[in-house]
Amino acid sequence: MILRCNIVELKLAHAFTIARSSDTLRRVVHVELEHDGITGYGEAAPSLRYGETADTVCSLLSSVNVRDIDDPFLAETLLGRISDGSRNLSARAAVDIAWHDWLGKRTGLPIWKLWGLRPQISIASSFTIGIDTPDVVAAKVREAGDQPILKVKVGVPGDIELVEEIRGLTDKPIRVDANEGWKTREEAYRSILRLQDLGVEFVEQPLPADKLEDTAWLRGHVDIPLIADENVRYLKDIHGIAYAFDGINIKLMKAGGLREAIRMIHTARALGLRIMLGCMIESSIGISAAAQLLPLVDYADLDGNILITNDPFDGCRAEEGQIRLLDRPGLGAVPRNDGVRS
Ligand code: MG
């Protein structure tokens, strides 16, 4: 097999501000896995939260030799080579995604079909509104147009007033993500009580990941579900945090790909947890990969590719907030310069 990688700069339509960062450009890594004249595409969207950058991911991928793997169906052998402990898991996600794309193209089938899932079961995806001034937030709410569910970033001073303003502009369902921004359980408790009154559907990661006991206390004192994001990265994290949350947010880039995500889905179900499927800022490669799992989850937040203006691929997109799985081999994501449009 041949593995290639290159860094791609994705441009954001708006500066994207959350509780810990703000930026207008994201560097991701696109991967090609080639065998028997078939190319599978993959993507890594590295997160500084987990100590990764496009450069560390590329450097890991460039150091891996897969040319001696003659049997392309040996996914575990291939993925076992993309190993850097718990670092650079988005690099493994990229190769896992590319392998699934290759497998689908090799068999002529979409991944969802290979997994026995029904494409007509799709769910609405939320549209994320970052932290900003009241005027810009109002513009973003208007821009959300037909998107049926809003996800609002909170966890900074003035955040609840921002949600109040949005609630004044729309009666769409609102979900919030604090990104570890509330520092004490009392602050989180006071904020969530006000959010409950505004009809917010659930709260993602209210407290820092190291405040698990406080999160468990919070869960016992509020009425809306708490969903773990920064507290759960991959399979082995789920058991230890299950008592403090009502659900988990699975992202391919945190987990290391589709195979780990499937293991996480079944484990979370066994523990009675709800499942949200999330993403980073990604092109249509990463989003199309995550979309294959939609029939298995409760909530989707797959808007990474609709927040960018220079998507090099055409694939699954949350048009009017509904993601439609495509009937194309593999992930269904194709380079835009191929002239294919959905
Ligand atoms: Mg989150």
PDB file of N, CA, C and O in Angstrom, residues 174-178 182 192 195-196 199-206 215 218-228 244-248 272-276 298-299:
ATOM      1  N   ILE A 174     -32.338  24.760  20.972  1.00  0.00           N
ATOM      2  CA  ILE A 174     -30.983  25.260  21.242  1.00  0.00           C
ATOM      3  C   ILE A 174     -30.256  24.267  22.144  1.00  0.00           C
ATOM      4  O   ILE A 174     -30.789  23.837  23.161  1.00  0.00           O
ATOM      5  N   ARG A 175     -29.038  23.896  21.737  1.00  0.00           N
ATOM      6  CA  ARG A 175     -28.141  23.100  22.575  1.00  0.00           C
ATOM      7  C   ARG A 175     -26.968  23.999  22.915  1.00  0.00           C
ATOM      8  O   ARG A 175     -26.624  24.868  22.116  1.00  0.00           O
ATOM      9  N   VAL A 176     -26.343  23.811  24.076  1.00  0.00           N
ATOM     10  CA  VAL A 176     -25.182  24.656  24.381  1.00  0.00           C
ATOM     11  C   VAL A 176     -23.959  23.802  24.700  1.00  0.00           C
ATOM     12  O   VAL A 176     -24.070  22.669  25.160  1.00  0.00           O
ATOM     13  N   ASP A 177     -22.791  24.379  24.430  1.00  0.00           N
ATOM     14  CA  ASP A 177     -21.515  23.710  24.697  1.00  0.00           C
ATOM     15  C   ASP A 177     -20.629  24.676  25.466  1.00  0.00           C
ATOM     16  O   ASP A 177     -20.251  25.727  24.949  1.00  0.00           O
ATOM     17  N   ALA A 178     -20.319  24.332  26.736  1.00  0.00           N
ATOM     18  CA  ALA A 178     -19.501  25.226  27.565  1.00  0.00           C
ATOM     19  C   ALA A 178     -18.004  24.995  27.369  1.00  0.00           C
ATOM     20  O   ALA A 178     -17.191  25.793  27.853  1.00  0.00           O
ATOM     21  N   TRP A 182     -17.149  26.916  32.413  1.00  0.00           N
ATOM     22  CA  TRP A 182     -17.588  27.287  33.756  1.00  0.00           C
ATOM     23  C   TRP A 182     -16.622  26.637  34.743  1.00  0.00           C
ATOM     24  O   TRP A 182     -16.343  25.434  34.661  1.00  0.00           O
ATOM     25  N   ILE A 192     -26.970  26.829  34.271  1.00  0.00           N
ATOM     26  CA  ILE A 192     -27.861  25.812  33.683  1.00  0.00           C
ATOM     27  C   ILE A 192     -29.305  26.047  34.103  1.00  0.00           C
ATOM     28  O   ILE A 192     -30.235  25.844  33.306  1.00  0.00           O
ATOM     29  N   LEU A 195     -30.576  28.428  31.735  1.00  0.00           N
ATOM     30  CA  LEU A 195     -30.694  27.819  30.401  1.00  0.00           C
ATOM     31  C   LEU A 195     -31.905  26.892  30.319  1.00  0.00           C
ATOM     32  O   LEU A 195     -32.571  26.814  29.286  1.00  0.00           O
ATOM     33  N   GLN A 196     -32.199  26.200  31.431  1.00  0.00           N
ATOM     34  CA  GLN A 196     -33.395  25.341  31.465  1.00  0.00           C
ATOM     35  C   GLN A 196     -34.643  26.176  31.211  1.00  0.00           C
ATOM     36  O   GLN A 196     -35.536  25.775  30.467  1.00  0.00           O
ATOM     37  N   GLY A 199     -35.399  26.800  27.740  1.00  0.00           N
ATOM     38  CA  GLY A 199     -35.746  25.632  26.926  1.00  0.00           C
ATOM     39  C   GLY A 199     -34.560  24.971  26.242  1.00  0.00           C
ATOM     40  O   GLY A 199     -34.736  24.267  25.242  1.00  0.00           O
ATOM     41  N   VAL A 200     -33.362  25.179  26.773  1.00  0.00           N
ATOM     42  CA  VAL A 200     -32.176  24.546  26.166  1.00  0.00           C
ATOM     43  C   VAL A 200     -32.284  23.022  26.306  1.00  0.00           C
ATOM     44  O   VAL A 200     -32.680  22.502  27.348  1.00  0.00           O
ATOM     45  N   GLU A 201     -31.923  22.309  25.220  1.00  0.00           N
ATOM     46  CA  GLU A 201     -32.140  20.855  25.160  1.00  0.00           C
ATOM     47  C   GLU A 201     -31.113  20.060  25.970  1.00  0.00           C
ATOM     48  O   GLU A 201     -31.454  19.116  26.663  1.00  0.00           O
ATOM     49  N   PHE A 202     -29.834  20.406  25.859  1.00  0.00           N
ATOM     50  CA  PHE A 202     -28.809  19.779  26.698  1.00  0.00           C
ATOM     51  C   PHE A 202     -27.565  20.657  26.779  1.00  0.00           C
ATOM     52  O   PHE A 202     -27.438  21.639  26.040  1.00  0.00           O
ATOM     53  N   VAL A 203     -26.671  20.296  27.712  1.00  0.00           N
ATOM     54  CA  VAL A 203     -25.436  21.056  27.922  1.00  0.00           C
ATOM     55  C   VAL A 203     -24.252  20.127  27.705  1.00  0.00           C
ATOM     56  O   VAL A 203     -24.190  19.040  28.279  1.00  0.00           O
ATOM     57  N   GLU A 204     -23.317  20.583  26.865  1.00  0.00           N
ATOM     58  CA  GLU A 204     -22.118  19.793  26.614  1.00  0.00           C
ATOM     59  C   GLU A 204     -20.983  20.308  27.503  1.00  0.00           C
ATOM     60  O   GLU A 204     -20.795  21.522  27.629  1.00  0.00           O
ATOM     61  N   GLN A 205     -20.263  19.407  28.101  1.00  0.00           N
ATOM     62  CA  GLN A 205     -19.050  19.658  28.903  1.00  0.00           C
ATOM     63  C   GLN A 205     -19.124  20.930  29.749  1.00  0.00           C
ATOM     64  O   GLN A 205     -18.403  21.902  29.503  1.00  0.00           O
ATOM     65  N   PRO A 206     -19.978  20.939  30.798  1.00  0.00           N
ATOM     66  CA  PRO A 206     -20.151  22.156  31.595  1.00  0.00           C
ATOM     67  C   PRO A 206     -18.894  22.562  32.383  1.00  0.00           C
ATOM     68  O   PRO A 206     -18.631  23.754  32.554  1.00  0.00           O
ATOM     69  N   THR A 215     -19.108  17.456  38.388  1.00  0.00           N
ATOM     70  CA  THR A 215     -20.040  17.220  37.280  1.00  0.00           C
ATOM     71  C   THR A 215     -21.121  16.232  37.706  1.00  0.00           C
ATOM     72  O   THR A 215     -22.306  16.412  37.389  1.00  0.00           O
ATOM     73  N   LEU A 218     -23.531  18.078  39.770  1.00  0.00           N
ATOM     74  CA  LEU A 218     -24.342  18.925  38.891  1.00  0.00           C
ATOM     75  C   LEU A 218     -25.443  18.094  38.230  1.00  0.00           C
ATOM     76  O   LEU A 218     -26.606  18.517  38.166  1.00  0.00           O
ATOM     77  N   ARG A 219     -25.069  16.906  37.774  1.00  0.00           N
ATOM     78  CA  ARG A 219     -26.039  16.042  37.098  1.00  0.00           C
ATOM     79  C   ARG A 219     -27.229  15.734  38.006  1.00  0.00           C
ATOM     80  O   ARG A 219     -28.363  15.627  37.549  1.00  0.00           O
ATOM     81  N   GLY A 220     -26.957  15.601  39.318  1.00  0.00           N
ATOM     82  CA  GLY A 220     -28.029  15.321  40.272  1.00  0.00           C
ATOM     83  C   GLY A 220     -28.884  16.534  40.601  1.00  0.00           C
ATOM     84  O   GLY A 220     -29.910  16.395  41.273  1.00  0.00           O
ATOM     85  N   HIS A 221     -28.469  17.719  40.176  1.00  0.00           N
ATOM     86  CA  HIS A 221     -29.181  18.944  40.568  1.00  0.00           C
ATOM     87  C   HIS A 221     -29.836  19.691  39.420  1.00  0.00           C
ATOM     88  O   HIS A 221     -30.481  20.711  39.647  1.00  0.00           O
ATOM     89  N   VAL A 222     -29.636  19.252  38.180  1.00  0.00           N
ATOM     90  CA  VAL A 222     -30.283  19.942  37.050  1.00  0.00           C
ATOM     91  C   VAL A 222     -31.171  18.949  36.289  1.00  0.00           C
ATOM     92  O   VAL A 222     -31.060  17.736  36.478  1.00  0.00           O
ATOM     93  N   ASP A 223     -32.056  19.493  35.460  1.00  0.00           N
ATOM     94  CA  ASP A 223     -33.048  18.642  34.787  1.00  0.00           C
ATOM     95  C   ASP A 223     -32.707  18.310  33.348  1.00  0.00           C
ATOM     96  O   ASP A 223     -33.365  17.480  32.734  1.00  0.00           O
ATOM     97  N   ILE A 224     -31.718  19.000  32.750  1.00  0.00           N
ATOM     98  CA  ILE A 224     -31.421  18.705  31.348  1.00  0.00           C
ATOM     99  C   ILE A 224     -30.149  17.855  31.249  1.00  0.00           C
ATOM    100  O   ILE A 224     -29.286  17.910  32.130  1.00  0.00           O
ATOM    101  N   PRO A 225     -30.048  17.042  30.200  1.00  0.00           N
ATOM    102  CA  PRO A 225     -28.907  16.118  30.084  1.00  0.00           C
ATOM    103  C   PRO A 225     -27.558  16.837  29.981  1.00  0.00           C
ATOM    104  O   PRO A 225     -27.454  17.921  29.391  1.00  0.00           O
ATOM    105  N   LEU A 226     -26.551  16.208  30.566  1.00  0.00           N
ATOM    106  CA  LEU A 226     -25.163  16.673  30.435  1.00  0.00           C
ATOM    107  C   LEU A 226     -24.433  15.695  29.512  1.00  0.00           C
ATOM    108  O   LEU A 226     -24.470  14.483  29.727  1.00  0.00           O
ATOM    109  N   ILE A 227     -23.773  16.230  28.499  1.00  0.00           N
ATOM    110  CA  ILE A 227     -23.075  15.392  27.523  1.00  0.00           C
ATOM    111  C   ILE A 227     -21.564  15.617  27.663  1.00  0.00           C
ATOM    112  O   ILE A 227     -21.102  16.762  27.654  1.00  0.00           O
ATOM    113  N   ALA A 228     -20.808  14.537  27.780  1.00  0.00           N
ATOM    114  CA  ALA A 228     -19.343  14.632  27.916  1.00  0.00           C
ATOM    115  C   ALA A 228     -18.686  14.810  26.548  1.00  0.00           C
ATOM    116  O   ALA A 228     -19.015  14.103  25.607  1.00  0.00           O
ATOM    117  N   ALA A 244     -21.239  10.415  35.735  1.00  0.00           N
ATOM    118  CA  ALA A 244     -21.333  11.875  35.844  1.00  0.00           C
ATOM    119  C   ALA A 244     -22.065  12.528  34.671  1.00  0.00           C
ATOM    120  O   ALA A 244     -22.339  13.724  34.708  1.00  0.00           O
ATOM    121  N   PHE A 245     -22.377  11.747  33.653  1.00  0.00           N
ATOM    122  CA  PHE A 245     -22.981  12.311  32.435  1.00  0.00           C
ATOM    123  C   PHE A 245     -24.172  11.469  31.970  1.00  0.00           C
ATOM    124  O   PHE A 245     -24.312  10.302  32.336  1.00  0.00           O
ATOM    125  N   ASP A 246     -24.995  12.101  31.106  1.00  0.00           N
ATOM    126  CA  ASP A 246     -26.131  11.400  30.494  1.00  0.00           C
ATOM    127  C   ASP A 246     -25.793  10.887  29.104  1.00  0.00           C
ATOM    128  O   ASP A 246     -26.539  10.077  28.542  1.00  0.00           O
ATOM    129  N   GLY A 247     -24.708  11.391  28.538  1.00  0.00           N
ATOM    130  CA  GLY A 247     -24.353  10.975  27.190  1.00  0.00           C
ATOM    131  C   GLY A 247     -22.924  11.368  26.872  1.00  0.00           C
ATOM    132  O   GLY A 247     -22.258  12.052  27.659  1.00  0.00           O
ATOM    133  N   ILE A 248     -22.438  10.919  25.708  1.00  0.00           N
ATOM    134  CA  ILE A 248     -21.067  11.245  25.285  1.00  0.00           C
ATOM    135  C   ILE A 248     -21.066  11.773  23.855  1.00  0.00           C
ATOM    136  O   ILE A 248     -21.909  11.389  23.040  1.00  0.00           O
ATOM    137  N   GLY A 272     -26.050   2.679  29.125  1.00  0.00           N
ATOM    138  CA  GLY A 272     -27.254   3.520  29.168  1.00  0.00           C
ATOM    139  C   GLY A 272     -27.019   4.962  28.783  1.00  0.00           C
ATOM    140  O   GLY A 272     -27.824   5.835  29.134  1.00  0.00           O
ATOM    141  N   LEU A 273     -25.949   5.240  28.075  1.00  0.00           N
ATOM    142  CA  LEU A 273     -25.642   6.626  27.706  1.00  0.00           C
ATOM    143  C   LEU A 273     -26.213   6.983  26.334  1.00  0.00           C
ATOM    144  O   LEU A 273     -26.280   6.141  25.433  1.00  0.00           O
ATOM    145  N   ARG A 274     -26.609   8.256  26.205  1.00  0.00           N
ATOM    146  CA  ARG A 274     -27.005   8.751  24.884  1.00  0.00           C
ATOM    147  C   ARG A 274     -25.736   9.050  24.086  1.00  0.00           C
ATOM    148  O   ARG A 274     -24.671   9.264  24.661  1.00  0.00           O
ATOM    149  N   ILE A 275     -25.894   9.103  22.765  1.00  0.00           N
ATOM    150  CA  ILE A 275     -24.712   9.302  21.914  1.00  0.00           C
ATOM    151  C   ILE A 275     -24.910  10.473  20.964  1.00  0.00           C
ATOM    152  O   ILE A 275     -25.914  10.569  20.263  1.00  0.00           O
ATOM    153  N   MET A 276     -23.921  11.347  21.010  1.00  0.00           N
ATOM    154  CA  MET A 276     -23.872  12.470  20.090  1.00  0.00           C
ATOM    155  C   MET A 276     -22.662  12.243  19.185  1.00  0.00           C
ATOM    156  O   MET A 276     -21.638  11.722  19.631  1.00  0.00           O
ATOM    157  N   ASP A 298     -27.932   9.357  18.613  1.00  0.00           N
ATOM    158  CA  ASP A 298     -29.118  10.131  18.987  1.00  0.00           C
ATOM    159  C   ASP A 298     -29.064  11.578  18.504  1.00  0.00           C
ATOM    160  O   ASP A 298     -30.091  12.163  18.177  1.00  0.00           O
ATOM    161  N   TYR A 299     -27.874  12.170  18.562  1.00  0.00           N
ATOM    162  CA  TYR A 299     -27.727  13.580  18.200  1.00  0.00           C
ATOM    163  C   TYR A 299     -26.540  13.736  17.251  1.00  0.00           C
ATOM    164  O   TYR A 299     -25.530  13.069  17.428  1.00  0.00           O
TER     165      TYR A 299
END
